[in-house]
Amino acid sequence: MFRTPLNELCRNAGGRMVPFAGWEMAVQFEGVIAEHKAVRSSCGVFDISHMGLLKLKGLGAKDKLQGLVPSDLHRIGPGEAIYSVLLNEGGGILDDLIIYDRGQIAGIDELFVVINAACVAADTAWLEQHLSPQGIEISDQKTTGVLLALQGPEAAAKLQQLCGEDLSGLPRFGHREIEINGSKVFTARTGYTGEDGFELLLSREVGCWLWGQLLADGVAPCGLGARDSLRLEAAMHLYGSDMDANTSPLEASLGWLVHLEMPLDFIGREVLEKQTAQGVSRRLVGLQLQGRNIARHGYSVHHNGELVGEITSGSWAPSLELPIALAYVPPALAKLGTQLSVDIRGRQEAAQVVKRPFYRAN
């Protein structure tokens, strides 16, 4: 079981530790709902040091990575980032990732790629298989460092106080290096909560210092529980639950990531072209349950008494004070307003297909 550099500090802050993707991580501190509401109303900080951060370096790094993702990487330039997915030959999603264009460092093209903790070994092997023969060097950029996510409407103000830099000009999905406590820190305006915020790569020493400074400044330490409820309200996918290697981005309602108009080939393109022409057999939708019972992963979805799908993620939505879920259903039932039901412990609970995201920050 791996432990992040912040493990002891999380314990000292009251974190309840649980196993997650081979790591010991805090699932909560004060409590999931309290942490969730802190991020929505002010600011919270997450230890996300279990995530993978790879550096891709070499001539034409972006052009060569283009062959592995369906999104047009030339839509971004240095200092910008894009959310996308790695695909297999069948158009299935191997992982979702954020790709950061670092431009040229010492004359060599460089990208950062953030990947899911459970997929680090498989993703690294996949990238090495396809990119290393093309001269792209792939390395662990995080090593023994710390990854922090500072999220919420007060995140920029809190970070500016500590770095002394004006961050107002850093756009959503923009990134740059800032100085914190005398060290250069890779900082991106990205997150997994539906709020404004930043994700930061720091050395072990500076990461531990910043964690302490933020908590002393009243920022709420937040765990995996609040991270999950926040991302679900924002209808952000969880790899392994809402999508996997047998799910295409078109099925997962991630068609906006697929840029078939670009005249470039990528793994899985032929399958996605066929699905675009012929349609898919299922689609991920958002559900709002009519009662107060929560639809959990794996619960069955029904229409007029017939089994039609399955819940992939479900939770109580603290910001909305009602239960929400994501589920796969046939395309004919994916229309907004469609009335369905979910089998919860033997009872059929009414549910309705609703617009995603369930929650949108002001």
Coordinates of N, CA and C in Angstrom, one line a residue, residues 171-320:
P171 N -6.4 31.5 -17.5 CA -7.8 31.0 -17.9 C -8.0 29.6 -17.4
R172 N -9.3 29.2 -17.5 CA -9.7 27.8 -17.3 C -8.9 26.9 -18.3
F173 N -8.2 25.9 -17.8 CA -7.4 24.9 -18.5 C -6.1 25.6 -19.0
G174 N -5.8 26.8 -18.4 CA -4.5 27.4 -18.6 C -3.5 26.9 -17.5
H175 N -2.2 27.0 -17.8 CA -1.2 26.5 -16.8 C 0.1 27.3 -17.0
R176 N 0.8 27.5 -15.9 CA 2.0 28.2 -15.9 C 2.8 27.8 -14.6
E177 N 4.0 28.3 -14.5 CA 4.8 28.1 -13.2 C 4.6 29.3 -12.4
I178 N 4.4 29.2 -11.1 CA 4.4 30.3 -10.2 C 5.4 29.9 -9.1
E179 N 5.7 30.9 -8.3 CA 6.7 30.7 -7.2 C 5.9 30.6 -5.8
I180 N 6.2 29.6 -5.1 CA 5.6 29.4 -3.8 C 6.7 29.0 -2.8
N181 N 6.9 29.8 -1.8 CA 7.9 29.5 -0.8 C 9.3 29.3 -1.4
G182 N 9.6 30.1 -2.4 CA 10.9 30.1 -3.0 C 11.1 29.0 -4.1
S183 N 10.0 28.2 -4.4 CA 10.1 27.2 -5.4 C 9.2 27.4 -6.5
K184 N 9.6 26.9 -7.7 CA 8.8 27.0 -8.9 C 7.7 25.9 -8.8
V185 N 6.5 26.2 -9.0 CA 5.4 25.2 -8.9 C 4.6 25.2 -10.2
F186 N 4.4 24.0 -10.8 CA 3.6 23.9 -12.0 C 2.1 24.0 -11.5
T187 N 1.4 25.0 -12.1 CA 0.1 25.3 -11.6 C -0.9 25.4 -12.8
A188 N -2.0 24.6 -12.7 CA -3.0 24.5 -13.7 C -4.4 24.9 -13.2
R189 N -5.1 25.7 -14.0 CA -6.5 26.0 -13.6 C -7.4 24.9 -14.0
T190 N -7.3 23.8 -13.4 CA -8.1 22.6 -13.7 C -8.6 22.0 -12.4
G191 N -9.5 21.1 -12.5 CA -10.1 20.4 -11.3 C -11.1 19.4 -11.6
Y192 N -11.7 18.8 -10.5 CA -12.6 17.7 -10.7 C -13.8 17.9 -9.8
T193 N -14.2 19.2 -9.6 CA -15.3 19.5 -8.7 C -16.4 20.4 -9.3
G194 N -16.2 20.9 -10.5 CA -17.2 21.8 -11.1 C -17.0 23.3 -10.6
E195 N -16.0 23.5 -9.8 CA -15.8 24.9 -9.3 C -14.5 25.4 -9.9
D196 N -14.2 26.7 -9.7 CA -12.9 27.2 -10.1 C -11.9 26.6 -9.2
G197 N -10.7 26.5 -9.6 CA -9.6 26.0 -8.8 C -8.4 25.7 -9.5
F198 N -7.4 25.1 -8.8 CA -6.1 24.9 -9.3 C -5.6 23.5 -8.9
E199 N -4.8 22.9 -9.7 CA -4.0 21.7 -9.4 C -2.6 22.1 -9.5
L200 N -1.8 21.7 -8.5 CA -0.4 22.1 -8.3 C 0.5 20.9 -8.1
L201 N 1.6 20.9 -8.8 CA 2.7 20.0 -8.6 C 3.8 20.6 -7.8
L202 N 4.1 20.0 -6.6 CA 5.1 20.6 -5.7 C 6.1 19.6 -5.2
S203 N 7.2 20.0 -4.8 CA 8.1 19.1 -4.1 C 7.5 18.7 -2.8
R204 N 8.0 17.6 -2.2 CA 7.5 17.1 -1.0 C 7.6 18.2 0.1
E205 N 8.7 18.9 0.2 CA 8.8 19.9 1.3 C 7.9 21.0 1.1
V206 N 7.8 21.6 -0.1 CA 6.9 22.7 -0.3 C 5.4 22.3 -0.3
G207 N 5.1 21.0 -0.7 CA 3.8 20.5 -0.6 C 3.3 20.4 0.8
C208 N 4.1 19.9 1.7 CA 3.7 19.8 3.1 C 3.6 21.2 3.7
W209 N 4.4 22.1 3.3 CA 4.4 23.5 3.8 C 3.1 24.1 3.4
L210 N 2.7 24.0 2.1 CA 1.5 24.6 1.6 C 0.3 24.0 2.2
W211 N 0.2 22.7 2.4 CA -0.9 22.1 3.0 C -1.1 22.7 4.4
G212 N -0.1 22.9 5.2 CA -0.2 23.5 6.5 C -0.7 24.9 6.5
Q213 N -0.1 25.7 5.5 CA -0.5 27.1 5.4 C -2.0 27.2 5.0
L214 N -2.4 26.4 4.1 CA -3.8 26.5 3.7 C -4.8 26.1 4.8
L215 N -4.5 25.1 5.5 CA -5.3 24.7 6.7 C -5.3 25.8 7.7
A216 N -4.2 26.4 8.0 CA -4.1 27.5 9.0 C -4.9 28.7 8.5
D217 N -5.1 28.8 7.2 CA -5.8 30.0 6.7 C -7.3 29.7 6.6
G218 N -7.7 28.5 7.1 CA -9.1 28.2 7.1 C -9.6 27.4 6.0
V219 N -8.8 26.9 5.1 CA -9.2 26.1 4.0 C -9.5 24.7 4.5
A220 N -10.6 24.1 4.1 CA -11.1 22.8 4.6 C -10.3 21.7 3.9
P221 N -9.7 20.8 4.7 CA -9.1 19.6 4.1 C -10.3 18.7 3.6
C222 N -10.2 18.1 2.4 CA -11.2 17.4 1.9 C -10.7 16.0 1.4
G223 N -11.6 15.0 1.5 CA -11.2 13.6 1.1 C -11.9 13.1 -0.1
L224 N -11.8 11.8 -0.3 CA -12.3 11.2 -1.5 C -13.8 11.2 -1.6
G225 N -14.5 11.2 -0.4 CA -15.9 11.2 -0.4 C -16.5 12.5 -1.0
A226 N -16.0 13.6 -0.6 CA -16.4 14.9 -1.1 C -16.0 15.1 -2.6
R227 N -14.8 14.6 -2.9 CA -14.4 14.6 -4.3 C -15.4 13.9 -5.2
D228 N -15.9 12.8 -4.8 CA -16.8 12.0 -5.6 C -18.2 12.7 -5.7
S229 N -18.7 13.2 -4.6 CA -20.0 13.9 -4.7 C -19.9 15.2 -5.5
L230 N -18.8 15.9 -5.4 CA -18.6 17.1 -6.1 C -18.6 16.8 -7.6
R231 N -17.8 15.8 -8.0 CA -17.6 15.5 -9.4 C -18.9 15.0 -10.0
L232 N -19.7 14.2 -9.2 CA -20.9 13.7 -9.7 C -22.0 14.8 -10.0
E233 N -22.1 15.8 -9.1 CA -22.9 16.9 -9.3 C -22.6 17.7 -10.6
A234 N -21.3 17.7 -10.9 CA -20.8 18.3 -12.1 C -20.8 17.4 -13.3
A235 N -21.3 16.2 -13.1 CA -21.5 15.1 -14.1 C -20.1 14.8 -14.8
M236 N -19.1 14.8 -14.0 CA -17.8 14.4 -14.5 C -17.6 12.9 -14.3
H237 N -17.1 12.2 -15.3 CA -17.0 10.8 -15.3 C -15.9 10.3 -14.3
L238 N -16.2 9.1 -13.8 CA -15.2 8.4 -13.0 C -14.8 7.1 -13.8
Y239 N -13.5 7.0 -14.1 CA -13.0 5.9 -14.9 C -13.2 4.6 -14.0
G240 N -13.7 3.6 -14.7 CA -13.9 2.3 -14.0 C -15.3 2.1 -13.6
S241 N -16.1 3.3 -13.5 CA -17.5 3.2 -13.2 C -18.4 3.7 -14.3
D242 N -18.1 4.9 -14.8 CA -18.9 5.5 -15.8 C -18.4 5.2 -17.2
M243 N -17.2 4.7 -17.3 CA -16.6 4.4 -18.6 C -15.4 3.4 -18.4
D244 N -15.1 2.6 -19.4 CA -14.0 1.6 -19.3 C -13.6 1.2 -20.7
A245 N -12.8 0.2 -20.7 CA -12.2 -0.2 -22.0 C -13.2 -0.8 -23.0
N246 N -14.4 -1.1 -22.5 CA -15.5 -1.6 -23.3 C -16.5 -0.5 -23.7
T247 N -16.2 0.7 -23.3 CA -17.1 1.9 -23.6 C -16.5 2.9 -24.5
S248 N -17.2 3.3 -25.5 CA -16.6 4.3 -26.4 C -17.0 5.7 -25.9
P249 N -16.3 6.7 -26.3 CA -16.7 8.1 -25.9 C -18.1 8.5 -26.4
L250 N -18.5 7.9 -27.5 CA -19.9 8.2 -28.0 C -20.9 7.6 -27.1
E251 N -20.7 6.4 -26.6 CA -21.6 5.8 -25.7 C -21.6 6.5 -24.3
A252 N -20.5 7.0 -23.9 CA -20.3 7.7 -22.6 C -20.7 9.1 -22.6
S253 N -21.4 9.5 -23.7 CA -21.8 10.9 -23.9 C -20.7 11.9 -23.8
L254 N -19.6 11.5 -24.3 CA -18.4 12.3 -24.5 C -18.0 12.6 -25.9
G255 N -19.1 12.6 -26.7 CA -18.9 12.9 -28.1 C -18.2 14.2 -28.5
W256 N -18.2 15.1 -27.5 CA -17.6 16.4 -27.7 C -16.0 16.3 -27.7
L257 N -15.6 15.1 -27.3 CA -14.1 14.9 -27.3 C -13.7 14.3 -28.6
V258 N -14.6 13.9 -29.4 CA -14.3 13.2 -30.7 C -14.3 14.2 -31.8
H259 N -13.2 14.4 -32.4 CA -13.1 15.4 -33.5 C -12.8 14.7 -34.8
L260 N -13.8 14.1 -35.4 CA -13.7 13.3 -36.6 C -13.4 14.2 -37.8
E261 N -13.7 15.5 -37.6 CA -13.5 16.5 -38.8 C -12.0 16.7 -39.0
M262 N -11.1 16.4 -38.1 CA -9.7 16.5 -38.3 C -9.2 15.4 -39.2
P263 N -8.4 15.7 -40.2 CA -7.9 14.7 -41.2 C -6.8 13.9 -40.7
L264 N -6.8 13.5 -39.4 CA -5.7 12.8 -38.8 C -6.2 11.4 -38.3
D265 N -5.4 10.4 -38.4 CA -5.8 9.1 -37.9 C -5.4 9.0 -36.5
F266 N -6.2 8.2 -35.8 CA -5.9 7.8 -34.4 C -6.5 6.4 -34.1
I267 N -6.0 5.8 -33.1 CA -6.4 4.4 -32.7 C -7.9 4.5 -32.4
G268 N -8.7 3.6 -33.0 CA -10.1 3.6 -32.7 C -11.0 4.4 -33.6
R269 N -10.4 5.2 -34.5 CA -11.1 6.1 -35.3 C -12.2 5.4 -36.2
E270 N -11.8 4.3 -36.8 CA -12.7 3.6 -37.7 C -14.0 3.1 -36.9
V271 N -13.8 2.7 -35.7 CA -15.0 2.3 -34.9 C -15.9 3.5 -34.6
L272 N -15.3 4.6 -34.2 CA -16.1 5.8 -33.9 C -16.8 6.3 -35.1
E273 N -16.1 6.2 -36.3 CA -16.8 6.7 -37.5 C -18.0 5.8 -37.8
K274 N -17.9 4.5 -37.6 CA -19.0 3.6 -37.8 C -20.1 3.9 -36.8
Q275 N -19.8 4.1 -35.5 CA -20.8 4.4 -34.5 C -21.5 5.8 -34.8
T276 N -20.8 6.7 -35.3 CA -21.3 8.0 -35.7 C -22.4 7.8 -36.8
A277 N -22.1 7.0 -37.8 CA -22.9 6.7 -38.9 C -24.2 5.9 -38.5
Q278 N -23.9 4.9 -37.7 CA -25.0 3.9 -37.4 C -25.7 4.1 -36.1
G279 N -25.1 4.9 -35.2 CA -25.6 5.1 -33.9 C -25.0 4.1 -32.9
V280 N -25.3 4.3 -31.6 CA -24.8 3.4 -30.5 C -26.0 2.7 -29.9
S281 N -25.7 1.6 -29.2 CA -26.8 0.9 -28.5 C -27.2 1.3 -27.1
R282 N -26.4 2.2 -26.6 CA -26.6 2.7 -25.2 C -26.0 4.1 -25.1
R283 N -26.4 4.8 -24.1 CA -25.9 6.2 -23.9 C -26.0 6.5 -22.4
L284 N -24.9 7.2 -22.0 CA -24.9 7.6 -20.6 C -25.8 8.8 -20.4
V285 N -26.7 8.8 -19.3 CA -27.6 9.9 -19.1 C -27.5 10.2 -17.6
G286 N -28.1 11.4 -17.3 CA -28.2 11.8 -15.9 C -29.6 11.5 -15.4
L287 N -29.7 11.0 -14.2 CA -31.0 10.7 -13.6 C -31.2 11.5 -12.3
Q288 N -32.4 12.0 -12.1 CA -32.8 12.6 -10.8 C -33.9 11.7 -10.2
L289 N -33.6 11.1 -9.0 CA -34.6 10.3 -8.4 C -35.6 11.1 -7.7
Q290 N -36.8 10.6 -7.6 CA -38.0 11.3 -7.1 C -38.0 11.3 -5.6
G291 N -37.5 10.2 -5.0 CA -37.6 10.1 -3.5 C -36.3 10.5 -2.9
R292 N -35.9 9.9 -1.8 CA -34.6 10.2 -1.1 C -33.6 9.1 -1.1
N293 N -34.0 8.0 -1.7 CA -33.1 6.8 -1.7 C -32.1 7.0 -2.8
I294 N -30.9 6.5 -2.5 CA -29.8 6.7 -3.4 C -29.6 5.5 -4.3
A295 N -29.4 5.7 -5.6 CA -29.2 4.6 -6.6 C -27.6 4.4 -6.6
R296 N -27.2 3.2 -6.3 CA -25.8 2.9 -6.2 C -25.3 2.3 -7.5
H297 N -24.0 2.2 -7.7 CA -23.4 1.6 -8.8 C -23.9 0.1 -9.0
G298 N -24.3 -0.2 -10.2 CA -24.7 -1.6 -10.4 C -26.2 -1.8 -10.3
Y299 N -27.0 -0.8 -9.7 CA -28.4 -1.0 -9.6 C -29.1 -1.0 -11.0
S300 N -30.1 -1.8 -11.1 CA -30.8 -1.9 -12.4 C -31.8 -0.8 -12.7
V301 N -31.9 -0.4 -14.0 CA -32.8 0.7 -14.4 C -33.9 0.0 -15.3
H302 N -35.1 0.5 -15.1 CA -36.2 -0.2 -15.7 C -37.1 0.9 -16.4
H303 N -37.8 0.4 -17.4 CA -38.8 1.3 -18.1 C -40.0 0.4 -18.4
N304 N -41.2 0.9 -17.9 CA -42.4 0.1 -18.0 C -42.2 -1.4 -17.6
G305 N -41.5 -1.6 -16.5 CA -41.3 -2.9 -16.0 C -40.2 -3.7 -16.7
E306 N -39.6 -3.2 -17.7 CA -38.5 -3.9 -18.5 C -37.2 -3.4 -18.1
L307 N -36.2 -4.3 -17.9 CA -34.8 -4.0 -17.6 C -34.2 -3.3 -18.8
V308 N -33.7 -2.1 -18.6 CA -33.2 -1.3 -19.8 C -31.8 -0.8 -19.6
G309 N -31.2 -0.9 -18.3 CA -29.9 -0.3 -18.1 C -29.4 -0.5 -16.7
E310 N -28.4 0.3 -16.4 CA -27.7 0.1 -15.1 C -27.1 1.4 -14.6
I311 N -27.1 1.6 -13.3 CA -26.5 2.8 -12.7 C -25.0 2.6 -12.7
T312 N -24.3 3.6 -13.0 CA -22.8 3.6 -13.0 C -22.3 4.4 -11.8
S313 N -22.9 5.5 -11.5 CA -22.6 6.3 -10.3 C -23.9 6.9 -9.7
G314 N -23.9 6.9 -8.4 CA -25.1 7.5 -7.7 C -24.7 8.1 -6.3
S315 N -25.4 9.2 -6.0 CA -25.0 9.8 -4.7 C -26.1 10.7 -4.3
W316 N -26.1 11.1 -3.0 CA -26.9 12.3 -2.6 C -26.2 13.5 -3.0
A317 N -26.9 14.5 -3.6 CA -26.3 15.8 -4.1 C -26.5 16.8 -3.0
P318 N -25.5 17.1 -2.2 CA -25.7 18.1 -1.1 C -26.1 19.5 -1.6
S319 N -25.6 19.9 -2.7 CA -25.9 21.2 -3.3 C -27.4 21.3 -3.7
L320 N -28.0 20.2 -4.1 CA -29.3 20.2 -4.6 C -30.3 19.6 -3.6

